[in-house]
Every structure is written in structure tokens, then in C-alpha cells.
XYZ file of C-alpha atoms in Angstrom:
72
model
C 49.103 11.451 -53.362
C 51.990 13.925 -53.431
C 55.084 13.724 -50.753
C 54.065 16.459 -48.950
C 50.341 15.317 -48.374
C 51.818 11.961 -47.512
C 54.113 13.533 -44.900
C 51.872 15.563 -43.219
C 49.240 13.057 -42.569
C 51.810 10.385 -41.447
C 53.282 12.918 -39.073
C 49.784 14.145 -37.657
C 49.054 10.402 -37.391
C 52.272 9.923 -35.377
C 51.875 12.949 -33.410
C 48.083 11.641 -32.403
C 49.193 8.509 -31.344
C 52.139 9.301 -29.347
C 49.868 12.142 -27.585
C 47.037 9.193 -26.832
C 49.811 6.912 -25.328
C 51.301 9.462 -22.877
C 47.855 11.064 -22.308
C 45.834 8.220 -21.588
C 47.976 6.972 -18.555
C 47.760 10.404 -16.893
C 44.302 10.615 -17.373
C 43.557 7.227 -15.769
C 46.032 7.401 -13.140
C 45.595 11.037 -11.927
C 42.713 12.243 -9.698
C 43.133 16.023 -9.473
C 41.625 18.185 -12.609
C 43.885 20.699 -12.573
C 46.955 18.608 -12.263
C 45.752 16.356 -15.115
C 45.620 19.665 -17.318
C 48.521 20.734 -16.855
C 50.300 17.360 -17.456
C 48.381 17.055 -20.690
C 49.375 20.685 -21.781
C 53.057 19.556 -21.268
C 52.904 16.231 -22.431
C 51.109 18.115 -25.909
C 54.135 19.959 -26.384
C 56.375 17.454 -25.365
C 55.087 15.444 -28.192
C 55.066 17.687 -30.889
C 58.978 18.034 -29.897
C 59.346 14.481 -29.888
C 57.689 14.007 -32.989
C 59.521 17.065 -35.016
C 63.069 16.472 -33.477
C 63.227 12.515 -33.701
C 60.091 10.799 -35.470
C 59.760 13.185 -38.241
C 62.794 12.024 -39.778
C 61.833 8.402 -39.844
C 58.284 8.893 -41.123
C 59.493 10.972 -43.968
C 61.742 8.387 -45.237
C 59.025 5.789 -45.119
C 56.882 8.495 -47.052
C 59.740 8.748 -49.767
C 60.217 4.591 -49.573
C 56.297 4.369 -50.315
C 56.117 7.136 -52.916
C 59.061 5.323 -54.781
C 57.796 1.895 -54.566
C 54.368 3.313 -56.373
C 55.879 4.477 -58.939
C 57.709 1.376 -59.642
């Protein structure tokens, strides 16, 4: 698997997990549908920002480590 493909898959997976972990409590605990939708949309963009600025660096270094170890 190429480096870019592995990074895309791992970054997408981390974003899905992060958004799921933050959205599930909102969906369960809030009662208003409009409020749920608004907060979930905000969380959608917040998770994208967090993944891009913080998590992506660690995921990409992990992908490099996995691919380097695979070649050895």
C-alpha cells in the first residue's frame, strides 16, 4: 500500500471515530431535533479541524513507521 493511500485511510478512520465519539452523546442526551442537528454540524467541522491540525501529524508518522517496518 502506498504511503498516501495508507495516510488517507488512517486519517479518515480517525476522523470517523472522533466524530462518532463526540456526536453520540449529543444525539442521546439532547431532546430537540434542531439543536441536535446544529450541534452535530458544528462537531462535524470541529472534528475536521482537530483531525487536520493535531491528529493528522501523528497518524502520518505512524503510517511512515508501518511502511518502513514493512520494507525491512
